[in-house]
Short mmCIF file of C-alpha atoms in Angstrom, two decimals:
data_model
loop_
_atom_site.label_atom_id
_atom_site.label_comp_id
_atom_site.label_asym_id
_atom_site.label_seq_id
_atom_site.Cartn_x
_atom_site.Cartn_y
_atom_site.Cartn_z
CA ALA A 10 -16.25 29.98 13.62
CA VAL A 11 -17.55 30.50 9.91
CA ASN A 12 -18.49 27.21 8.29
CA ARG A 13 -16.73 27.08 4.96
CA VAL A 14 -16.61 23.40 4.18
CA SER A 15 -19.19 23.73 1.29
CA THR A 16 -16.66 26.39 -0.43
CA ALA A 17 -13.52 24.47 0.40
CA ARG A 18 -10.43 24.78 -2.15
CA TYR A 19 -8.59 21.59 -2.70
CA CYS A 20 -5.56 21.13 -4.95
CA ILE A 21 -4.19 17.57 -5.75
CA VAL A 22 -0.86 17.48 -7.33
CA GLY A 23 -0.54 14.42 -9.77
CA GLY A 24 -3.41 12.88 -11.86
CA GLY A 25 -2.41 9.36 -11.43
CA ILE A 26 -4.92 6.76 -9.90
CA SER A 27 -3.86 7.82 -6.38
CA GLY A 28 -4.63 11.70 -7.19
CA LEU A 29 -7.95 10.71 -8.92
CA VAL A 30 -9.21 8.68 -5.91
CA ALA A 31 -8.30 11.48 -3.92
CA ALA A 32 -10.38 13.85 -5.90
CA TYR A 33 -13.32 11.46 -5.87
CA ARG A 34 -13.20 10.92 -2.15
CA LEU A 35 -13.05 14.82 -1.42
CA ARG A 36 -15.82 15.31 -3.71
CA VAL A 37 -17.78 12.82 -1.56
CA ALA A 38 -16.70 14.27 1.61
CA ALA A 39 -16.74 17.94 0.93
CA GLY A 40 -19.60 18.21 -1.20
CA PRO A 41 -20.89 19.63 -4.63
CA ASP A 42 -19.55 23.26 -3.93
CA ALA A 43 -16.09 22.39 -3.22
CA SER A 44 -13.43 23.45 -5.48
CA ILE A 45 -11.17 20.49 -6.47
CA THR A 46 -8.21 21.14 -8.83
CA VAL A 47 -5.69 18.34 -10.03
CA LEU A 48 -2.66 19.81 -11.34
CA ASP A 49 -0.73 17.32 -13.74
CA PRO A 50 1.32 18.12 -16.92
CA ALA A 51 0.72 14.95 -18.54
CA ASP A 52 -1.19 14.57 -21.89
CA ARG A 53 -3.83 12.57 -20.10
CA LEU A 54 -4.93 11.70 -16.58
CA GLY A 55 -4.49 8.43 -15.07
CA GLY A 56 -0.64 7.98 -14.52
CA VAL A 57 0.30 4.36 -14.78
CA LEU A 58 -3.12 3.35 -15.60
CA ARG A 59 -3.06 3.67 -19.48
CA THR A 60 -5.25 1.75 -21.92
CA GLU A 61 -4.29 1.68 -25.60
CA GLN A 62 -6.11 -0.11 -28.52
CA ILE A 63 -3.96 -3.03 -29.81
CA GLY A 64 -5.52 -4.63 -32.99
CA GLY A 65 -8.84 -3.09 -32.07
CA HIS A 66 -8.80 -4.44 -28.37
CA PRO A 67 -8.23 -2.56 -25.15
CA LEU A 68 -5.21 -3.28 -23.44
CA ASP A 69 -3.38 -1.79 -20.29
CA VAL A 70 -0.12 -0.73 -21.10
CA GLY A 71 0.89 0.34 -17.55
CA ALA A 72 -0.49 -1.44 -14.51
CA GLU A 73 -2.45 -4.19 -15.84
CA ALA A 74 -4.22 -6.26 -12.74
CA PHE A 75 -5.06 -5.94 -9.15
CA VAL A 76 -5.20 -8.52 -6.39
CA ALA A 77 -8.73 -9.39 -6.35
CA ARG A 78 -8.39 -10.57 -2.74
CA ARG A 79 -7.82 -7.06 -1.53
CA PRO A 80 -11.01 -5.40 -0.84
CA GLU A 81 -10.10 -1.86 -2.07
CA VAL A 82 -10.66 -1.97 -5.92
CA PRO A 83 -13.90 -4.11 -5.88
CA ALA A 84 -15.50 -1.69 -3.26
CA LEU A 85 -14.35 1.28 -5.39
CA LEU A 86 -15.83 -0.20 -8.49
CA ALA A 87 -19.04 -0.97 -6.42
CA GLU A 88 -19.16 2.50 -5.30
CA LEU A 89 -19.08 3.89 -8.74
CA GLY A 90 -21.64 1.50 -10.15
CA LEU A 91 -18.95 -0.52 -12.24
CA SER A 92 -18.99 -3.85 -10.37
CA GLY A 93 -20.16 -5.54 -13.48
CA LYS A 94 -17.13 -4.43 -15.33
CA GLN A 95 -14.67 -6.42 -12.99
CA ILE A 96 -13.31 -9.44 -14.84
CA GLY A 97 -11.26 -12.38 -13.81
CA THR A 98 -8.47 -14.41 -15.49
CA SER A 99 -9.08 -17.44 -17.61
CA GLY A 100 -7.18 -19.73 -15.13
CA ALA A 101 -4.23 -20.19 -17.37
CA ARG A 102 -1.18 -20.31 -15.15
CA PRO A 103 2.46 -18.65 -15.75
CA LEU A 104 5.57 -20.28 -16.40
CA ILE A 105 9.20 -19.44 -15.32
CA TYR A 106 12.20 -19.19 -17.74
CA SER A 107 15.46 -20.35 -16.08
CA GLU A 108 18.39 -21.74 -17.25
CA GLY A 109 17.26 -21.71 -20.97
CA ARG A 110 13.99 -24.06 -20.11
CA LEU A 111 10.24 -23.19 -19.27
CA HIS A 112 9.22 -24.56 -15.78
CA PRO A 113 5.67 -24.24 -14.26
CA LEU A 114 5.38 -21.44 -11.74
CA PRO A 115 5.52 -23.04 -8.42
CA THR A 116 2.61 -23.38 -6.11
CA ASP A 117 1.85 -22.88 -2.60
CA THR A 118 4.30 -20.02 -2.35
CA VAL A 119 4.22 -16.54 -0.87
CA ASN A 120 5.68 -14.32 -3.65
CA GLY A 121 7.83 -17.18 -4.75
CA ILE A 122 8.95 -18.20 -1.30
CA PRO A 123 8.13 -21.66 -1.15
CA SER A 124 6.46 -23.82 1.48
CA ARG A 125 7.09 -27.09 0.21
CA PRO A 126 10.65 -27.96 -1.21
CA TRP A 127 9.29 -30.41 -3.72
CA ALA A 128 7.25 -27.53 -5.47
CA LEU A 129 10.52 -26.59 -6.88
CA SER A 130 11.47 -29.81 -8.21
CA GLY A 131 13.07 -29.42 -11.56
CA LEU A 132 13.43 -25.67 -11.08
CA VAL A 133 16.39 -26.05 -8.62
CA ASP A 134 18.75 -28.92 -8.21
CA ASP A 135 18.95 -31.79 -5.73
CA PRO A 136 21.23 -30.38 -3.13
CA THR A 137 19.03 -27.23 -3.02
CA ILE A 138 15.99 -29.46 -2.26
CA GLN A 139 17.87 -31.12 0.29
CA TRP A 140 19.13 -27.96 1.94
CA MET A 141 15.41 -26.79 2.06
CA LEU A 142 14.27 -30.13 3.58
CA ASP A 143 16.93 -29.68 6.24
CA GLU A 144 15.83 -26.08 6.99
CA PRO A 145 13.49 -26.74 9.98
CA ARG A 146 16.19 -28.39 11.84
CA ARG A 147 18.67 -25.66 11.45
CA PRO A 148 18.56 -22.81 14.26
CA LEU A 149 16.94 -19.68 13.25
CA ARG A 150 18.02 -16.61 14.52
CA TRP A 151 15.12 -13.79 14.14
CA LEU A 152 14.81 -10.77 15.96
CA PRO A 153 11.00 -9.55 16.09
CA GLY A 154 10.71 -6.31 13.97
CA ALA A 155 13.52 -7.20 11.74
CA ASP A 156 13.37 -6.33 8.16
CA PRO A 157 16.24 -8.17 6.07
CA THR A 158 16.05 -8.19 2.15
CA VAL A 159 14.33 -11.08 0.87
CA ALA A 160 17.67 -12.45 -0.74
CA ASP A 161 19.30 -12.31 2.68
CA LEU A 162 16.59 -14.42 4.51
CA VAL A 163 15.62 -16.73 1.88
CA GLY A 164 19.13 -16.96 0.43
CA GLU A 165 20.34 -18.20 3.78
CA ARG A 166 17.53 -20.39 4.81
CA PHE A 167 16.65 -22.00 1.41
CA GLY A 168 19.68 -21.46 -0.84
CA GLU A 169 20.78 -18.74 -3.64
CA GLN A 170 18.85 -20.87 -6.44
CA VAL A 171 15.61 -20.35 -4.71
CA VAL A 172 16.12 -16.56 -4.60
CA ILE A 173 17.13 -16.45 -8.27
CA ARG A 174 14.86 -18.81 -9.71
CA SER A 175 11.68 -18.71 -7.67
CA VAL A 176 11.53 -15.40 -6.01
CA ASP A 177 13.47 -12.96 -8.07
CA PRO A 178 10.99 -13.52 -11.06
CA LEU A 179 7.96 -12.55 -9.15
CA LEU A 180 9.70 -9.34 -7.37
CA SER A 181 11.03 -8.29 -10.58
CA GLY A 182 7.65 -8.54 -12.15
CA VAL A 183 6.10 -6.54 -9.23
CA TYR A 184 8.76 -4.02 -8.43
CA ALA A 185 11.07 -4.16 -11.38
CA GLY A 186 13.49 -4.93 -8.64
CA SER A 187 14.99 -8.02 -7.06
CA ALA A 188 15.26 -9.99 -3.64
CA ALA A 189 18.25 -8.12 -2.89
CA THR A 190 16.36 -4.63 -3.02
CA ILE A 191 13.17 -5.54 -1.61
CA GLY A 192 12.66 -6.19 2.17
CA ILE A 193 10.81 -9.11 3.59
CA ARG A 194 8.00 -6.92 5.47
CA ALA A 195 7.12 -5.22 2.06
CA ALA A 196 7.44 -8.60 -0.34
CA ALA A 197 5.91 -10.94 2.20
CA PRO A 198 4.51 -9.17 5.41
CA THR A 199 2.59 -12.34 6.44
CA VAL A 200 5.77 -14.23 6.47
CA ALA A 201 7.44 -11.57 8.65
CA ALA A 202 4.43 -11.51 10.92
CA ALA A 203 4.83 -15.36 11.38
CA LEU A 204 8.54 -14.91 12.32
CA ASP A 205 7.60 -12.34 14.69
CA ARG A 206 5.18 -14.60 16.43
CA GLY A 207 7.75 -17.13 16.92
CA ALA A 208 7.76 -19.53 14.00
CA ARG A 209 10.73 -21.77 14.52
CA SER A 210 11.85 -21.87 10.74
CA LEU A 211 11.17 -20.13 7.56
CA THR A 212 9.43 -23.16 6.34
CA GLU A 213 6.87 -22.83 9.21
CA ALA A 214 6.71 -19.16 8.83
CA VAL A 215 5.62 -19.51 5.18
CA CYS A 216 3.28 -22.42 5.66
CA ALA A 217 1.61 -20.30 8.22
CA ALA A 218 1.57 -17.19 5.82
CA LEU A 219 0.02 -19.01 2.91
CA PRO A 220 -3.46 -17.32 2.19
CA PRO A 221 -6.37 -19.43 2.36
CA PRO A 222 -7.59 -21.09 -0.91
CA LEU A 223 -9.39 -18.63 -3.24
CA THR A 224 -12.54 -19.37 -5.06
CA GLY A 225 -12.20 -17.44 -8.20
CA SER A 226 -9.64 -15.43 -10.02
CA VAL A 227 -6.51 -14.17 -8.02
CA PHE A 228 -6.41 -11.28 -10.16
CA GLY A 229 -8.96 -8.94 -11.57
CA ALA A 230 -9.14 -6.45 -14.04
CA VAL A 231 -11.68 -3.90 -15.71
CA GLU A 232 -13.38 -4.89 -18.98
CA GLY A 233 -12.30 -2.17 -21.36
CA GLY A 234 -9.18 -1.26 -19.46
CA TYR A 235 -8.58 0.91 -16.67
CA THR A 236 -9.58 3.74 -18.54
CA VAL A 237 -13.17 2.93 -17.68
CA LEU A 238 -12.20 3.55 -13.90
CA VAL A 239 -10.37 6.57 -14.71
CA ASP A 240 -12.83 8.36 -16.70
CA GLU A 241 -15.58 7.58 -13.99
CA LEU A 242 -13.39 8.96 -11.35
CA VAL A 243 -12.84 12.21 -13.33
CA ARG A 244 -16.54 12.45 -14.23
CA ARG A 245 -17.88 11.76 -10.51
CA SER A 246 -15.30 13.94 -8.80
CA GLY A 247 -16.05 17.00 -11.02
CA LEU A 248 -12.36 18.11 -10.90
CA SER A 249 -10.84 20.80 -12.63
CA TRP A 250 -7.58 19.76 -14.54
CA ALA A 251 -4.65 22.18 -14.58
CA GLN A 252 -2.11 20.91 -17.10
CA VAL A 253 0.84 22.28 -15.46
CA ALA A 254 3.83 21.05 -13.33
CA VAL A 255 3.74 22.12 -9.68
CA ARG A 256 7.22 23.13 -8.73
CA ARG A 257 6.90 24.38 -4.97
CA VAL A 258 4.45 24.32 -2.20
CA HIS A 259 4.20 27.35 0.30
CA ARG A 260 2.28 28.02 3.46
CA VAL A 261 0.17 30.88 3.38
CA PRO A 262 -2.43 32.11 5.89
CA GLY A 263 -5.44 29.74 5.83
CA GLY A 264 -3.77 27.05 3.69
CA TRP A 265 -1.45 26.50 0.83
CA GLU A 266 -0.04 28.22 -2.20
CA LEU A 267 1.11 25.97 -5.02
CA VAL A 268 3.70 27.51 -7.76
CA ASP A 269 3.59 25.82 -11.16
CA ASP A 270 6.27 25.85 -13.90
CA GLN A 271 4.72 28.97 -15.70
CA GLY A 272 5.04 30.91 -12.32
CA ALA A 273 1.26 30.75 -11.71
CA ARG A 274 0.07 30.38 -8.31
CA TRP A 275 -2.67 28.13 -6.92
CA SER A 276 -4.30 28.78 -3.41
CA CYS A 277 -6.17 26.16 -1.54
CA ASP A 278 -7.22 25.15 2.11
CA ALA A 279 -5.51 21.85 1.92
CA ALA A 280 -3.76 19.80 -0.63
CA VAL A 281 -2.75 16.11 -1.45
CA LEU A 282 0.51 15.40 -3.10
CA ALA A 283 -0.02 12.29 -5.22
CA VAL A 284 3.39 12.50 -6.79
CA PRO A 285 6.08 9.82 -7.25
CA ALA A 286 8.77 9.82 -4.40
CA PRO A 287 11.43 11.55 -6.22
CA ARG A 288 9.03 14.31 -7.13
CA LEU A 289 8.11 15.06 -3.44
CA PRO A 290 11.21 16.42 -1.99
CA PRO A 291 11.35 19.45 -4.22
CA LEU A 292 7.90 20.39 -3.61
CA ILE A 293 8.16 20.15 0.50
CA ALA A 294 11.94 20.85 1.35
CA ASP A 295 11.02 24.34 2.54
CA ILE A 296 8.02 23.18 4.77
CA ALA A 297 8.77 19.53 5.71
CA ALA A 298 12.55 19.07 5.62
CA ARG A 299 12.04 15.59 7.45
CA SER A 300 9.54 14.23 5.17
CA ALA A 301 11.56 15.39 2.11
CA ALA A 302 14.79 13.68 3.35
CA ALA A 303 13.02 10.47 4.09
CA ALA A 304 11.31 10.46 0.73
CA ARG A 305 14.95 11.08 -0.99
CA ARG A 306 15.86 7.51 0.37
CA ILE A 307 13.37 5.76 -1.42
CA PRO A 308 14.98 4.40 -4.61
CA VAL A 309 12.99 3.96 -7.87
CA ALA A 310 13.26 1.82 -11.13
CA SER A 311 12.18 2.48 -14.70
CA ALA A 312 10.55 0.21 -17.04
CA ALA A 313 9.31 -0.21 -20.51
CA VAL A 314 6.16 -1.93 -21.83
CA VAL A 315 6.16 -3.39 -25.55
CA ALA A 316 2.45 -4.36 -26.38
CA LEU A 317 2.20 -6.59 -29.57
CA GLY A 318 -0.80 -7.45 -31.63
CA LEU A 319 0.01 -10.71 -33.35
CA PRO A 320 -1.81 -12.50 -36.14
CA GLY A 321 -4.70 -14.56 -34.77
CA GLY A 322 -3.65 -18.28 -34.44
CA THR A 323 -0.12 -17.43 -33.59
CA PRO A 324 1.03 -20.71 -31.68
CA LEU A 325 1.27 -19.60 -28.21
CA PRO A 326 1.14 -21.83 -25.08
CA GLU A 327 -1.98 -22.14 -23.06
CA GLN A 328 -0.41 -20.13 -20.24
CA SER A 329 -0.97 -16.64 -18.83
CA GLY A 330 2.72 -15.58 -19.38
CA VAL A 331 6.39 -16.15 -18.59
CA LEU A 332 8.58 -14.68 -15.64
CA VAL A 333 12.22 -14.43 -16.42
CA ALA A 334 14.68 -15.76 -13.73
CA GLY A 335 18.18 -14.52 -13.67
CA PRO A 336 20.40 -13.17 -16.58
CA GLY A 337 20.42 -15.06 -19.98
CA ARG A 338 19.32 -14.83 -23.53
CA LEU A 339 15.94 -13.09 -22.64
CA ARG A 340 16.02 -9.30 -22.63
CA ALA A 341 12.42 -8.95 -21.24
CA LYS A 342 11.64 -9.62 -17.50
CA ALA A 343 8.19 -10.67 -18.07
CA ILE A 344 5.93 -11.66 -20.88
CA THR A 345 2.21 -11.65 -20.45
CA LEU A 346 0.26 -13.79 -22.81
CA SER A 347 -2.82 -11.66 -22.52
CA SER A 348 -5.23 -13.25 -24.83
CA ARG A 349 -4.47 -16.38 -22.76
CA LYS A 350 -4.71 -14.56 -19.48
CA TRP A 351 -7.79 -12.69 -19.99
CA GLY A 352 -9.64 -15.02 -22.57
CA ARG A 353 -10.00 -12.54 -25.11
CA PRO A 354 -11.05 -12.86 -28.70
CA ASP A 355 -8.64 -14.85 -30.87
CA SER A 356 -8.86 -12.56 -34.00
CA VAL A 357 -5.61 -11.21 -32.68
CA GLU A 358 -3.11 -12.47 -30.13
CA ILE A 359 -2.03 -9.77 -27.56
CA VAL A 360 1.22 -10.12 -25.82
CA ARG A 361 2.98 -7.75 -23.49
CA LEU A 362 6.90 -7.77 -22.88
CA SER A 363 8.14 -5.78 -19.78
CA PHE A 364 11.86 -4.43 -19.72
CA GLY A 365 13.73 -2.82 -17.30
CA ARG A 366 15.17 -3.52 -13.64
CA PHE A 367 16.35 -1.43 -10.78
CA SER A 368 19.99 -2.93 -11.38
CA ASP A 369 20.14 -1.29 -14.55
CA SER A 370 22.13 1.96 -14.92
CA ALA A 371 20.26 5.00 -16.37
CA GLU A 372 22.74 4.05 -19.63
CA THR A 373 21.52 0.66 -19.71
CA ASN A 374 17.76 0.96 -18.72
CA PRO A 375 15.81 0.05 -21.80
CA ALA A 376 13.13 2.50 -20.70
CA ARG A 377 15.55 5.31 -20.83
CA SER A 378 18.25 4.55 -23.40
CA VAL A 379 16.62 1.96 -26.18
CA SER A 380 14.71 3.12 -29.02
CA ASP A 381 11.08 1.92 -29.63
CA GLU A 382 12.52 0.09 -32.86
CA GLU A 383 15.20 -1.76 -30.85
CA LEU A 384 12.71 -2.57 -27.96
CA LEU A 385 10.48 -4.21 -30.82
CA SER A 386 13.33 -6.05 -32.35
CA TRP A 387 14.31 -7.39 -28.77
CA SER A 388 10.56 -8.44 -28.30
CA GLY A 389 10.64 -10.43 -31.47
CA GLU A 390 13.89 -12.07 -30.47
CA ASP A 391 12.53 -13.01 -27.08
CA LEU A 392 9.23 -14.45 -28.38
CA ALA A 393 11.48 -16.77 -31.12
CA THR A 394 13.75 -17.73 -28.00
CA LEU A 395 10.76 -18.71 -25.94
CA PHE A 396 8.11 -20.09 -28.09
CA GLY A 397 10.06 -20.50 -31.51
CA ILE A 398 7.59 -18.12 -33.18
CA SER A 399 8.65 -15.72 -35.85
CA VAL A 400 5.68 -13.33 -36.93
CA GLN A 401 5.23 -9.67 -37.72
CA PRO A 402 3.02 -7.89 -35.45
CA VAL A 403 -0.12 -6.49 -36.82
CA ASP A 404 -0.11 -3.63 -34.21
CA HIS A 405 2.12 -2.48 -31.28
CA ARG A 406 2.58 0.22 -28.63
CA VAL A 407 5.59 1.03 -26.67
CA ALA A 408 4.95 2.62 -23.05
CA ARG A 409 7.87 3.96 -20.93
CA TRP A 410 7.48 4.39 -16.98
CA ILE A 411 10.32 6.55 -15.82
CA ASP A 412 11.08 6.33 -12.08
CA ALA A 413 7.71 4.80 -11.70
CA MET A 414 8.50 1.78 -9.75
CA PRO A 415 9.52 2.56 -6.10
CA GLN A 416 11.78 -0.09 -4.35
CA TYR A 417 10.46 -1.24 -0.96
CA GLY A 418 13.76 -1.74 0.73
CA PRO A 419 14.64 -2.88 4.45
CA GLY A 420 12.95 -0.30 6.71
CA HIS A 421 10.65 0.93 4.24
CA ALA A 422 7.82 1.31 6.53
CA ASP A 423 9.79 3.51 8.88
CA LEU A 424 10.64 5.74 5.80
CA VAL A 425 6.88 6.08 5.00
CA ALA A 426 6.09 6.83 8.74
CA GLU A 427 8.82 9.55 8.87
CA ILE A 428 7.26 11.16 5.72
CA ARG A 429 3.69 11.07 7.13
CA ALA A 430 4.84 12.50 10.50
CA GLY A 431 6.82 15.22 9.43
CA LEU A 432 3.97 16.82 7.24
CA PRO A 433 2.05 19.88 8.42
CA PRO A 434 -1.55 19.55 8.93
CA THR A 435 -3.89 19.83 5.86
CA LEU A 436 -1.05 18.67 3.75
CA ALA A 437 -0.99 14.97 2.90
CA VAL A 438 0.77 12.27 0.42
CA ALA A 439 -0.47 9.42 -1.57
CA GLY A 440 1.06 7.21 -4.22
CA ALA A 441 2.47 3.95 -4.97
CA TYR A 442 5.69 4.44 -2.64
CA LEU A 443 3.80 4.51 0.56
CA ASP A 444 1.77 1.33 1.55
CA GLY A 445 2.26 -0.78 -1.62
CA ILE A 446 3.08 -0.52 -5.46
CA GLY A 447 -0.46 -1.99 -6.55
CA VAL A 448 -3.64 -0.36 -7.36
CA PRO A 449 -5.48 -1.55 -4.27
CA ALA A 450 -2.69 0.04 -2.09
CA CYS A 451 -2.82 3.34 -3.85
CA VAL A 452 -6.54 3.45 -3.42
CA ALA A 453 -6.19 2.85 0.22
CA ALA A 454 -3.40 5.60 0.43
CA ALA A 455 -5.34 8.06 -1.20
CA THR A 456 -8.27 7.42 0.87
CA ARG A 457 -6.19 7.70 4.01
CA ALA A 458 -4.74 10.98 2.74
CA VAL A 459 -8.30 12.44 2.30
CA GLU A 460 -9.27 11.40 5.68
CA SER A 461 -6.21 13.11 7.09
CA VAL A 462 -6.86 16.72 5.48
CA GLN A 463 -10.61 16.32 5.95
CA GLY A 464 -10.14 15.61 9.76
CA GLU A 465 -7.68 18.33 9.98
CA ARG A 466 -9.77 20.92 8.42
CA SER A 467 -12.76 20.04 10.55
CA ASP A 468 -10.55 20.48 13.42
CA GLY A 469 -9.61 24.01 12.49
CA GLU A 470 -11.17 27.29 11.66
CA TYR A 471 -12.97 25.96 8.67
#
């Protein structure tokens, strides 16, 4: 066999964080002579990692933070020589807005699922507290491996108020979904594992699933915004960027041919498809029908972010933000008080408001159907309702993330296994719909994709 590793040709479809990590990992693995092409029609690389200047300060208007407890992002930053750019939060805590009032975010929960009933005092009524106190004495029917929705499990064991007022606000913030659309194994895998191991109640399972106390910040970010990470991945990977959309992927002798929206053809030995779930089936329907069918079963939500620069000194609470529970006067599902959360300079107060839920129809989803002007108006109204302030922003940006929020429903892991199992060798997938919606999980999925195609190439004729 002829050794062609050094001149291998790789194509990556999608230039978000998953595609860029794949490009960087391929460069490290395949060496300086490999050809690495990223195909993405956007006007910039980075996908939902997007940093804008608001009032002269960088702000991420897509993905905003990563879970610092997970190792992937700190390890990647260290590899890239960017460890000094990792920052933590100020320690300010978020609030929950429920039934027209602001409440402290309950502590000692797993994605809002409480380990102690009293942690929800004031947020839920007394009969709900009593129902939770009685929960360990009620028989629990649990089949190991089961994956009910969070709403079904928590609603039955702890009551509907816990679902709406404690769990939904967190899941809405993460997935733009709700406890009714997310499976327990995705939302709280440690709780599901404790139940599998024989926990006698949901209370016992949540107590067992609580992470150990963390010294330092729960969340991390990149000083200067995620653009710092994106730019370094682009530089270190030495990728070529083709600003085109790929329409189809064909098998050809020795590899793959990608056809773009201009009719041009791109040849490669191996490919990573780092596109959102809805974009995958059209690419692979002819070569991996089983994988395409599984990908079609992953629903997605759309969201919009309004970033505001308010005049310095605007009276905002010393909290990191507000999560919104249930329907009510507010249009936003979450508000981040970025200046408070990250301890930024007070010459301008930076606030992020997020709109859009999976339950919205295409006609009512703010990301799809509401103008920038109306979103700005809604933002002002919500800030007035929450904090009693009425100020004109000194700067603003609106970002729309269409079909960017995959819903990790019951049985999601089985769908992902089906997608991966149905792919032919030297073709792999990466993205937020696979192993987790956050940046750390995307880094892990991209790394896995590269290991897959690299291993398959080294086993073959190359």
